[in-house]
Amino acid sequence: MRRSCSAPAVVCAWLAGALLSQGQTLILTDFEGPWRPVSNNPRGAGELPQGWSDNSNWANLSVRHERLLDEGSSYLRTTVSSLETGWGQLQHSLPRVSEQAYYRLRVRVRSEDLLGATFGIRRGGAPYNYLWQVRTAPGPNWRYFTFYARLSPADYDVAFYVALSGAGSYDLSAFHLEKLSEQELLDEFSRNAAGLPKNLFRNTRFPLGLPAGWMLDRDSSDTDAVTLDVEDKALRIQGAKRWQITTEPFAVPKPRTPYTASFRARGTASGRLQVISDGAVLATRNYQGTPDGERLSITFNSPVLVRAQALRLEGTGELVVEDFQLEEGTSATEFSPPACELHLSTASPLRLGFDDEPLSVTYSTLGGEVCASVRLKAETLAGDSIDLPVESSSGEADLPAAYGAYRVEGWVENASGERVSPYQEITVYRLRRPRYWMEDAPASPFGIHTNSTTRHILMAKAIGLNWTRLHDAGLQYIGWYHLERKPGEWTFYDDDIRRYRQYGMKVLGLLSTAPEWASHFDRPRNGYFDRFYQPRDLGQFANYVRTVTERYRDLIDTWDVWNEPWNAGWWAVRYDDDAKRYVTSEQPHSDFARLHRVAWDTAKSVAPSLTILGINSTTGSTGSDWTRGVVAAGGLDTSDVLCYHQYTTEPLGFARDAAERGWRDAVEPAMTGGGLDRPAWMTEGSPVYGLSGP
């Protein structure tokens, strides 16, 4: 049975020939057996395999279920149309989850309309919470998926649900859900680990620099704050400030078994190693580099059913690393390289090219005579596969001239045409050259939130984004909490602010946060929201506003004030320990209008030409109420621009769609005489939030 696998190559290899434990079957759909007409949905039609029912009668849509044939075998096609709200959904009964257990789901699916679907076990009634869910995006060809889940006991009825992501058709031809004990699951993993190579890393050395899938942390600016250079087959990392490199994700084949990751390192850097997994740290150790070098190692055990692990290397100073190894056991052994190793890269660190320049993938192999030939193919979003010309064991392969994304997959074969290396892949983009590349785009309405790192700024510019808003990403350069941690002791991030402007990125500064000493903070509750308690003394806040607007008056000419004050988490005066939530004052609208007046008066006294955004609203009744309250408190008088946030969760592009309704919610309460006498900007949001696709 072929399985689709998005995990690293070493995991896909053992899944491909997996020896499965025999579990307790909960659902095994017989698509050749009896089918039953759809009867419980007036807008539903067709028939379903026995045991399944339509669960879309609550949604505003039409749905049809059909029994079709593919090469003589039956399958189910579900087609959703006339979608206005909700989604198409199938349901199958299940016994209650009475004890902690493991579940294995195997399905065969496709969608010629490129729909995604969520498979999961969910509470049958309100509040409709999922015990487990996973999303598939199979594409137009049949694909097998195998999923595992661990469920905790629940004292209520549950069922299995398949929820489609939009309008179109989705096909299902195999469905098998089983219940496994933990030992059955561990035995299955152990059987399938047999025959794997000693070294489970597919990238062990660095002939082309940092491999695809490996990552320099988002806070480190490449080419200046941190440099990465190739030294023979080693990687030289150098940075005066802390840097962090994370390997590509990997998944050890045997949970609850010790594994050791190791590599050779030399240099003067000091720092730490960590093995991370699904947001948790599995192991950590400190290190101190030496000029002569040594093998650094770290041992860890993986929990059952985590998605993946990764090795994280942090340091300050210079370190040269090579010969990475991941092996079963409690200690590092002699380095054992793969028989063949393929590396892919591009000339541009952005992994993109414009239409007026050549675009190619650089490839290089490591290994002996068994590595006879390289194979490369490029796949497009449309599903087309293009074989790329390869002439030797290293070189460059040109990509097509057409615009779009290319997922380049490569491997090495021996003289008999057998694959002898792990698969390697890299995604490359061909784009139109932006009209304002690395310079300001006049009157551009498009922006993003990004840190001040060279690669991320240029990626944003490459797709036509010309503003960055300094909230979350970038807030550390400008927020009061970060700049004045102690009264009168200031830390500034001038290089980071200048880097934005160096590459033509306009900055929407954010006058927000308050240090603990200056806010209503009393003790730690949440490391993120604790920064957003209201300031106690608006005179101190004015001093912060004056300091940053004066310092950056030649770099930042547009300022937002605070973030989402309509949400108590960003505008609290206290924390309710009993209710476990942040609480505003009784007059949050007036509080914000007063703070905004201080920001306006102070910034305008520095430079009257500065543009100050205000109201800071959102959509829905929350937004209408907030706008109305802040306007009543005089907030519109201190706003050059009205701003609001909107995340839409439904299709757009028609009259009275979510974008129009959201704009009216946020803006109409500020209108006078049937119109708005100043611009309205949507400064945070997404048109695809909550929507899914392939």
XYZ file of C-alpha atoms in Angstrom:
694
model
C 0.000 0.000 0.000
C 1.470 3.354 -1.026
C 1.232 6.089 1.592
C 1.530 9.818 1.179
C 4.221 11.095 3.495
C 5.153 14.672 4.334
C 7.664 13.657 6.990
C 11.430 13.564 6.397
C 12.690 10.997 3.905
C 13.929 8.513 6.500
C 10.428 8.306 8.013
C 8.736 8.044 4.629
C 11.035 5.132 3.814
C 9.870 2.993 6.715
C 6.219 4.017 6.271
C 6.347 2.922 2.660
C 6.914 -0.688 3.682
C 5.208 -0.505 7.050
C 4.354 -3.733 8.900
C 1.172 -2.820 10.735
C -0.045 -4.193 14.039
C -3.536 -5.669 13.939
C -5.778 -3.325 15.912
C -9.450 -3.377 16.887
C -11.453 -2.207 13.886
C -13.888 0.592 14.708
C -14.846 1.616 11.149
C -14.078 -0.308 7.960
C -16.114 1.092 5.102
C -17.139 -1.346 2.402
C -17.594 0.806 -0.685
C -18.734 -2.282 -2.647
C -21.431 -3.102 -0.070
C -24.862 -1.581 0.503
C -25.442 2.179 0.193
C -28.324 4.140 1.727
C -30.164 7.220 0.370
C -29.521 10.580 2.056
C -32.676 11.342 4.031
C -31.911 13.807 6.816
C -30.951 16.897 4.800
C -33.487 18.727 2.603
C -30.609 20.283 0.642
C -28.767 16.973 0.373
C -29.141 14.295 -2.276
C -27.704 10.970 -3.360
C -26.538 7.973 -1.332
C -23.834 7.022 1.145
C -22.087 3.791 2.159
C -23.716 1.988 5.051
C -22.837 3.553 8.391
C -22.268 7.052 7.024
C -24.745 9.940 7.134
C -24.818 13.521 5.907
C -24.280 16.087 8.666
C -24.601 19.292 6.602
C -28.229 20.170 7.323
C -27.159 23.018 9.632
C -25.163 24.726 6.851
C -26.431 26.973 4.059
C -25.315 24.929 1.062
C -26.265 22.110 -1.278
C -24.531 18.738 -1.133
C -24.696 15.618 -3.277
C -23.188 12.199 -2.488
C -22.622 9.813 -5.394
C -21.431 6.243 -5.885
C -19.012 6.282 -8.820
C -16.601 3.779 -10.355
C -12.867 4.032 -10.950
C -11.291 1.069 -12.761
C -14.197 -1.084 -11.674
C -14.083 -0.151 -7.971
C -16.689 1.945 -6.156
C -15.877 5.198 -4.419
C -17.780 8.065 -2.820
C -17.839 11.520 -4.389
C -19.238 14.334 -2.237
C -19.923 17.599 -4.077
C -20.701 20.853 -2.274
C -22.338 23.704 -4.215
C -24.279 26.918 -3.562
C -22.101 27.437 -0.515
C -23.009 30.513 1.522
C -22.139 29.530 5.094
C -20.804 26.428 6.811
C -19.295 23.386 5.136
C -20.194 19.951 3.829
C -19.820 17.245 6.454
C -20.078 13.459 6.816
C -20.635 11.566 10.060
C -20.117 7.981 11.292
C -21.023 6.729 14.768
C -18.321 5.579 17.204
C -18.266 4.059 20.673
C -17.330 6.382 23.526
C -13.660 6.858 24.303
C -13.670 5.199 27.731
C -9.908 4.879 28.211
C -6.714 6.359 26.875
C -5.924 4.608 23.630
C -4.222 5.021 20.280
C -6.033 5.203 16.976
C -4.830 4.580 13.428
C -6.686 5.975 10.433
C -5.970 4.919 6.862
C -7.760 6.614 3.962
C -7.494 6.870 0.179
C -8.670 10.224 -1.143
C -8.435 12.731 -3.970
C -9.996 16.036 -5.020
C -10.024 17.158 -8.616
C -11.183 20.559 -7.310
C -8.207 20.678 -4.885
C -10.395 20.744 -1.791
C -9.013 19.950 1.613
C -10.872 18.010 4.277
C -10.629 17.661 8.040
C -10.897 14.138 9.454
C -11.521 13.858 13.173
C -13.265 12.450 16.221
C -15.589 15.022 17.723
C -18.202 15.482 20.379
C -21.630 14.849 18.906
C -23.299 17.843 20.559
C -22.418 21.296 21.835
C -19.740 22.545 22.270
C -18.702 20.312 19.338
C -15.071 20.024 20.460
C -12.657 17.725 18.657
C -10.779 15.059 20.582
C -8.512 14.746 17.548
C -8.450 16.148 14.035
C -6.175 16.194 11.021
C -6.445 17.862 7.659
C -5.803 16.309 4.232
C -5.110 18.097 0.959
C -4.671 15.263 -1.538
C -4.740 17.001 -4.923
C -6.295 15.550 -8.101
C -4.719 12.065 -7.932
C -5.513 9.240 -5.528
C -3.342 9.316 -2.414
C -3.123 7.123 0.659
C -2.763 8.732 4.076
C -2.031 7.053 7.411
C -2.566 9.000 10.630
C -2.058 8.130 14.286
C -3.677 9.745 17.327
C -3.712 9.390 21.093
C -7.102 10.073 22.699
C -7.879 10.669 26.350
C -11.094 9.376 27.957
C -14.248 11.441 27.410
C -17.553 11.012 29.260
C -19.759 11.978 26.321
C -20.850 10.598 22.954
C -18.515 11.053 20.002
C -18.591 10.389 16.284
C -16.208 10.535 13.347
C -16.566 13.543 11.046
C -15.232 14.444 7.617
C -15.548 18.207 7.009
C -14.878 19.619 3.530
C -13.116 22.956 3.193
C -15.243 24.653 0.542
C -17.251 24.204 -2.642
C -16.311 21.434 -5.058
C -15.908 17.673 -5.018
C -13.947 15.342 -2.718
C -13.514 11.606 -3.335
C -13.071 8.816 -0.780
C -12.393 5.192 -1.752
C -10.901 3.599 1.401
C -11.499 4.231 5.107
C -10.222 2.147 8.017
C -10.153 3.330 11.644
C -8.569 1.059 14.274
C -7.894 1.207 18.002
C -4.442 0.130 19.262
C -2.844 -0.385 22.638
C 0.371 1.499 23.316
C 2.390 -1.716 23.176
C 0.867 -2.666 19.823
C 1.837 0.739 18.506
C 5.407 0.573 19.845
C 5.821 -2.949 18.425
C 4.667 -1.675 15.030
C 7.197 1.171 15.066
C 9.981 -1.191 16.158
C 9.300 -3.682 13.348
C 9.376 -0.946 10.754
C 12.673 0.482 12.026
C 14.569 -2.652 10.947
C 16.978 -2.107 8.085
C 17.377 1.645 8.435
C 20.881 3.127 8.056
C 22.939 3.892 11.146
C 22.958 7.635 10.464
C 19.404 8.959 10.127
C 20.342 12.504 9.076
C 19.955 13.056 5.336
C 22.099 16.235 5.453
C 25.400 15.598 7.243
C 27.766 18.096 5.578
C 27.480 21.464 3.855
C 28.967 21.682 0.350
C 26.350 24.316 -0.626
C 25.846 26.038 2.713
C 22.800 25.759 4.950
C 20.634 22.953 3.487
C 16.997 23.307 2.512
C 14.887 22.677 5.576
C 17.533 24.004 7.982
C 16.902 27.437 9.433
C 18.681 30.480 10.776
C 16.463 31.887 13.514
C 14.071 34.666 12.568
C 15.712 37.224 14.891
C 19.165 37.004 13.235
C 19.773 39.118 10.168
C 21.809 37.254 7.577
C 24.767 38.785 5.751
C 25.451 41.295 8.552
C 24.535 40.236 12.113
C 25.225 36.563 11.316
C 27.251 35.138 8.427
C 27.157 31.569 7.118
C 30.054 30.478 4.911
C 31.146 27.188 3.374
C 34.588 25.923 4.373
C 35.242 22.784 2.318
C 32.236 20.662 3.356
C 31.817 22.417 6.700
C 29.628 25.364 7.690
C 31.229 28.371 9.375
C 28.799 30.297 11.599
C 29.887 33.692 12.880
C 28.030 36.342 14.874
C 28.888 38.768 17.637
C 25.343 38.441 18.992
C 23.499 35.242 19.788
C 22.667 33.119 16.751
C 20.599 29.981 16.391
C 20.598 27.241 13.738
C 17.875 24.580 13.635
C 18.167 21.412 11.563
C 15.424 20.202 9.313
C 12.709 18.280 11.200
C 13.349 14.582 11.676
C 11.305 11.812 13.284
C 13.038 8.974 15.077
C 11.413 5.656 14.129
C 11.217 4.190 17.663
C 9.585 6.321 20.376
C 10.738 5.927 23.980
C 14.106 4.685 22.779
C 17.304 6.709 23.361
C 18.835 8.417 20.315
C 21.972 10.547 20.115
C 22.574 13.485 17.789
C 26.175 14.580 17.311
C 28.458 16.648 15.065
C 32.045 17.814 14.911
C 32.621 21.439 15.991
C 35.616 23.724 16.356
C 35.905 27.391 17.206
C 35.528 29.818 20.069
C 31.739 30.018 20.288
C 29.883 29.067 23.433
C 26.218 28.270 23.765
C 23.878 25.328 24.073
C 22.404 22.381 22.192
C 18.759 21.404 22.412
C 16.525 18.750 20.928
C 13.063 20.223 20.436
C 9.752 18.594 19.538
C 6.276 20.065 19.085
C 7.090 23.102 21.218
C 8.795 21.098 23.984
C 12.493 20.709 24.819
C 13.443 17.023 25.032
C 17.082 17.578 26.011
C 19.538 20.445 26.536
C 23.230 20.900 27.260
C 25.783 23.707 27.212
C 28.997 23.674 25.220
C 32.227 25.632 24.882
C 33.976 25.418 21.533
C 37.675 24.624 21.258
C 40.172 25.595 18.532
C 41.146 21.957 17.910
C 37.550 20.782 17.752
C 35.592 17.942 19.298
C 32.465 15.912 18.697
C 29.484 17.463 20.492
C 26.566 15.166 21.275
C 23.188 15.171 22.984
C 20.974 12.183 23.876
C 17.182 12.239 24.054
C 14.072 10.084 24.171
C 11.089 10.896 21.984
C 7.518 10.692 23.290
C 4.955 8.652 21.378
C 3.206 10.330 18.447
C 4.970 13.649 18.274
C 5.154 15.122 14.800
C 8.914 15.555 14.593
C 12.092 16.570 16.381
C 14.891 18.956 15.464
C 18.367 19.758 16.750
C 18.888 23.398 17.740
C 22.374 24.884 17.991
C 22.732 28.267 19.708
C 25.881 30.264 20.242
C 27.783 33.516 20.287
C 31.023 33.837 18.326
C 32.468 31.573 15.638
C 31.862 27.851 15.190
C 32.682 25.521 12.285
C 30.417 22.453 12.157
C 30.313 19.287 10.025
C 29.704 15.513 10.100
C 26.229 15.474 11.630
C 24.900 12.126 12.825
C 21.659 10.853 14.360
C 21.762 7.284 15.672
C 20.043 4.952 18.097
C 21.830 4.629 21.433
C 23.011 6.613 24.431
C 26.346 7.831 23.049
C 27.899 9.115 19.841
C 29.923 6.688 17.765
C 32.275 7.170 14.807
C 30.766 9.290 12.022
C 29.126 7.177 9.308
C 28.175 9.212 6.218
C 25.374 8.109 3.901
C 26.440 6.131 0.838
C 25.232 9.056 -1.267
C 24.125 12.497 -0.217
C 22.491 15.109 -2.462
C 22.441 18.827 -1.689
C 20.328 21.499 -3.413
C 20.573 25.274 -3.268
C 20.107 28.438 -5.316
C 22.323 31.392 -6.101
C 19.841 33.668 -4.318
C 19.432 33.146 -0.559
C 15.797 34.158 -1.114
C 15.332 31.108 -3.356
C 13.659 33.159 -6.039
C 14.440 34.809 -9.324
C 12.848 37.593 -11.338
C 11.696 37.278 -14.915
C 14.639 39.249 -16.309
C 17.318 36.961 -14.871
C 18.231 33.272 -15.083
C 16.908 30.923 -12.390
C 18.526 27.599 -11.637
C 19.025 25.058 -8.886
C 22.566 24.222 -7.820
C 23.178 20.565 -6.949
C 26.101 18.680 -5.445
C 26.636 15.064 -4.394
C 28.796 13.517 -1.692
C 29.709 9.836 -1.821
C 31.651 7.214 -3.747
C 31.390 5.457 -7.087
C 27.955 4.110 -6.259
C 26.604 7.641 -6.782
C 26.346 7.335 -10.537
C 23.757 9.894 -11.593
C 21.570 12.688 -10.251
C 17.866 12.957 -11.009
C 15.973 16.241 -10.611
C 12.357 17.073 -11.327
C 10.339 20.235 -10.761
C 6.664 20.138 -9.820
C 4.300 23.091 -10.233
C 1.237 24.031 -8.207
C -0.840 22.802 -11.144
C 0.592 19.313 -10.656
C 2.854 19.331 -13.719
C 6.167 17.467 -13.380
C 9.196 18.596 -15.386
C 12.451 16.633 -15.631
C 15.427 18.980 -15.258
C 18.613 18.472 -17.279
C 21.540 17.132 -15.223
C 24.973 16.635 -16.749
C 27.266 15.593 -13.875
C 27.420 14.953 -10.134
C 27.431 18.685 -9.442
C 26.320 21.728 -11.368
C 23.277 23.849 -12.110
C 19.909 22.902 -13.580
C 17.860 25.643 -15.241
C 14.207 26.081 -14.310
C 11.419 26.967 -16.754
C 10.688 30.589 -17.608
C 7.042 30.445 -16.486
C 6.039 32.299 -13.326
C 5.227 30.469 -10.126
C 6.519 28.097 -7.501
C 8.642 25.078 -8.359
C 9.135 22.267 -5.883
C 12.392 20.656 -7.008
C 12.913 17.073 -5.854
C 16.180 15.241 -6.329
C 17.858 11.922 -5.628
C 20.926 9.921 -6.668
C 20.861 6.604 -8.546
C 23.485 3.909 -9.047
C 24.483 2.495 -12.411
C 21.468 0.161 -12.344
C 19.032 3.025 -11.882
C 18.291 2.255 -8.227
C 17.894 5.154 -5.807
C 20.850 5.198 -3.379
C 20.336 8.507 -1.587
C 17.593 10.082 0.518
C 15.237 12.353 -1.382
C 16.093 16.034 -1.213
C 13.869 18.976 -2.103
C 13.834 22.747 -2.340
C 11.112 25.219 -3.353
C 12.059 28.022 -5.741
C 9.958 30.897 -7.108
C 10.026 32.822 -10.385
C 8.390 36.240 -10.039
C 7.892 39.432 -11.951
C 10.480 41.996 -10.955
C 8.804 44.485 -8.619
C 8.533 47.989 -10.008
C 10.073 49.385 -6.822
C 12.701 46.816 -5.920
C 14.643 47.897 -2.808
C 13.157 51.413 -2.917
C 10.016 53.056 -1.608
C 6.852 52.378 -3.569
C 4.786 55.589 -3.495
C 1.256 55.226 -2.101
C 1.553 51.452 -1.783
C -1.279 49.951 0.300
C 0.372 46.560 0.888
C 2.198 45.563 4.055
C 3.219 42.758 6.380
C 4.621 42.082 9.847
C 8.267 41.025 9.647
C 11.423 41.224 11.699
C 14.331 43.330 10.479
C 16.290 40.550 8.814
C 17.719 41.072 5.360
C 16.215 37.931 3.844
C 12.719 38.557 5.195
C 12.654 42.215 4.155
C 13.723 41.295 0.625
C 11.231 38.429 0.432
C 8.480 40.893 1.299
C 9.707 43.435 -1.249
C 9.936 40.725 -3.904
C 6.185 40.061 -3.735
C 5.241 43.739 -3.714
C 4.901 44.417 0.007
C 6.196 47.842 0.967
C 5.174 48.406 4.579
C 5.938 46.617 7.819
C 3.941 47.193 10.992
C 6.010 46.839 14.143
C 3.707 44.644 16.180
C 4.887 41.211 17.349
C 7.504 40.932 14.594
C 9.481 44.138 15.133
C 7.822 45.224 18.373
C 11.086 44.428 20.165
C 12.719 47.349 18.312
C 10.158 50.001 19.268
C 7.873 48.948 22.151
C 8.304 50.857 25.411
C 8.479 47.560 27.354
C 11.629 46.621 25.422
C 13.325 50.025 25.264
C 13.147 51.212 28.900
C 13.218 48.108 31.087
C 14.350 50.244 34.025
C 13.475 53.928 34.525
C 15.867 56.092 32.510
C 17.887 53.144 31.156
C 17.250 52.999 27.421
C 18.211 50.373 24.851
C 17.778 51.248 21.178
C 17.820 49.104 18.042
C 18.894 51.651 15.470
C 20.524 49.149 13.106
C 17.322 47.144 12.876
C 15.179 50.202 12.121
C 17.674 51.462 9.529
C 17.788 48.040 7.848
C 14.100 48.309 6.943
C 14.683 51.630 5.246
C 17.915 50.485 3.603
C 15.916 48.081 1.452
C 12.930 50.326 0.758
C 10.554 49.038 3.432
C 8.301 51.734 4.919
C 7.770 51.414 8.672
C 4.449 51.762 10.476
C 5.768 52.296 13.987
C 3.746 51.153 16.972
C 3.610 53.234 20.153
C 2.668 50.488 22.558
C 3.429 48.278 25.549
C 4.610 49.465 28.939
C 7.446 48.207 31.153
C 6.445 46.487 34.363
C 7.541 49.438 36.495
C 5.301 51.836 34.558
C 2.124 49.760 34.096
C -0.631 48.055 36.071
C 1.450 44.856 36.104
C 1.596 43.265 39.566
C 3.027 39.763 39.022
C 3.675 37.454 36.053
C 0.731 35.693 34.401
C 1.524 35.601 30.703
C 4.873 36.631 29.264
C 3.197 38.065 26.183
C 0.109 39.929 27.449
C 1.811 41.180 30.612
C 3.545 43.723 28.384
C 0.224 45.298 27.424
C -1.144 46.450 30.761
C -2.170 50.114 30.538
C 0.446 52.656 31.630
C -0.216 54.137 35.078
C 1.253 57.566 34.315
C 0.519 59.108 30.912
C 3.320 61.615 31.490
C 5.796 58.716 31.481
C 4.124 57.360 28.342
C 4.511 60.796 26.717
C 8.232 60.722 27.476
C 8.490 57.375 25.666
C 6.543 58.724 22.671
C 8.762 61.814 22.494
C 11.935 59.743 22.763
C 11.174 57.361 19.898
C 9.477 59.821 17.531
C 12.395 62.245 17.874
C 14.984 59.519 17.463
C 13.391 58.054 14.322
C 11.748 61.162 12.791
C 13.832 60.727 9.621
C 13.053 56.996 9.360
C 9.454 56.584 10.547
C 6.783 59.083 9.500
C 3.650 57.046 10.296
C 2.646 55.737 13.724
C -0.030 53.434 15.067
C -0.980 53.693 18.751
C -1.322 50.444 20.703
C -2.665 47.131 19.427
C -6.304 45.986 19.581
C -7.347 47.851 22.739
C -10.871 46.489 22.240
C -9.467 43.176 23.503
C -8.886 43.065 27.280
C -5.696 41.060 26.812
C -4.109 44.108 25.171
C -5.708 46.790 27.359
C -5.953 45.505 30.919
C -5.706 47.261 34.258
C -5.768 44.064 36.309
C -5.904 40.276 36.129
C -8.789 38.247 37.584
C -7.146 35.158 39.056
C -10.480 33.451 39.696
C -11.735 33.900 36.139
C -8.182 33.587 34.718
C -8.546 36.562 32.412
C -7.353 40.112 31.914
C -9.811 42.876 32.831
C -10.142 46.447 31.544
C -11.311 49.438 33.513
C -14.990 50.388 33.443
C -14.244 53.035 30.757
C -11.877 51.322 28.275
C -12.956 53.595 25.382
C -12.223 56.758 27.352
C -8.953 55.314 28.656
C -7.803 54.716 25.112
C -8.935 58.125 23.864
C -6.900 59.790 26.664
C -3.783 57.764 25.888
C -4.231 58.443 22.183
C -4.539 62.189 22.841
C -1.204 62.087 24.693
C 0.441 60.174 21.824
C -1.013 62.588 19.251
C -0.040 65.773 21.069
C 3.471 64.523 21.847
C 4.236 63.174 18.362
C 2.844 66.264 16.621
C 4.975 68.476 18.863
C 8.027 66.600 17.560
C 6.984 66.811 13.904
C 3.545 68.088 12.824
C 3.889 66.191 9.555
C 3.785 62.779 11.263
C 0.741 60.666 10.403
C -1.012 59.207 13.446
C -3.457 56.301 13.153
C -6.333 55.989 15.570
C -9.599 54.400 16.747
C -7.971 50.927 16.381
C -11.179 49.010 15.849
C -12.270 45.661 14.449
C -15.259 44.000 12.787
C -18.578 42.704 14.059
C -20.521 44.178 16.945
C -17.312 44.390 18.976
C -15.854 46.722 16.381
C -18.981 48.860 15.995
C -19.269 49.307 19.759
C -15.570 50.134 20.095
C -15.560 52.692 17.268
C -18.681 54.337 18.624
C -17.245 54.551 22.140
C -13.839 55.943 21.125
C -15.434 58.507 18.792
C -17.737 59.614 21.621
C -14.664 60.071 23.817
C -13.028 62.352 21.232
C -10.753 59.785 19.628
C -11.470 60.853 16.069
C -10.088 64.326 16.778
C -6.606 62.853 17.258
C -6.578 60.491 14.269
C -5.240 61.296 10.811
C -6.287 57.789 9.721
C -8.911 55.424 11.120
C -7.523 51.888 11.381
C -9.044 48.510 12.111
C -8.253 44.781 11.968
C -10.121 42.054 10.114
C -9.588 38.320 9.690
C -12.151 36.920 7.274
C -13.330 33.320 7.457
C -15.401 33.054 4.289
C -14.970 33.564 0.536
C -14.719 37.175 -0.692
C -15.317 39.115 -3.878
C -19.023 39.915 -3.986
C -21.440 42.550 -2.695
C -21.943 42.521 1.080
C -19.152 40.010 1.529
C -17.189 39.800 4.784
C -14.738 42.509 3.722
C -17.509 45.022 3.041
C -19.453 44.106 6.169
C -16.302 44.337 8.289
C -15.426 47.758 6.887
C -18.919 49.001 7.701
C -18.773 47.567 11.221
C -15.512 49.341 11.976
C -15.951 52.582 10.040
C -19.626 53.568 9.796
C -19.935 54.655 13.468
C -17.244 57.260 12.711
C -18.995 58.647 9.643
C -20.580 62.079 9.601
C -22.839 63.336 6.853
C -22.860 59.941 5.166
C -19.115 59.759 4.650
C -15.709 59.559 6.302
C -13.525 62.648 6.157
C -10.208 60.748 6.450
C -8.676 57.517 5.158
C -9.488 54.138 6.723
C -6.720 51.514 6.762
C -6.983 47.817 7.545
C -3.638 47.392 9.348
C -3.797 43.724 10.325
C -5.728 40.736 9.080
C -5.977 38.091 6.415
C -8.396 37.315 3.581
C -7.806 33.556 3.975
C -7.810 33.171 7.766
C -9.724 30.036 8.716
C -10.001 28.878 5.103
C -8.144 25.793 3.924
C -6.766 24.637 0.643
C -4.218 22.223 -0.784
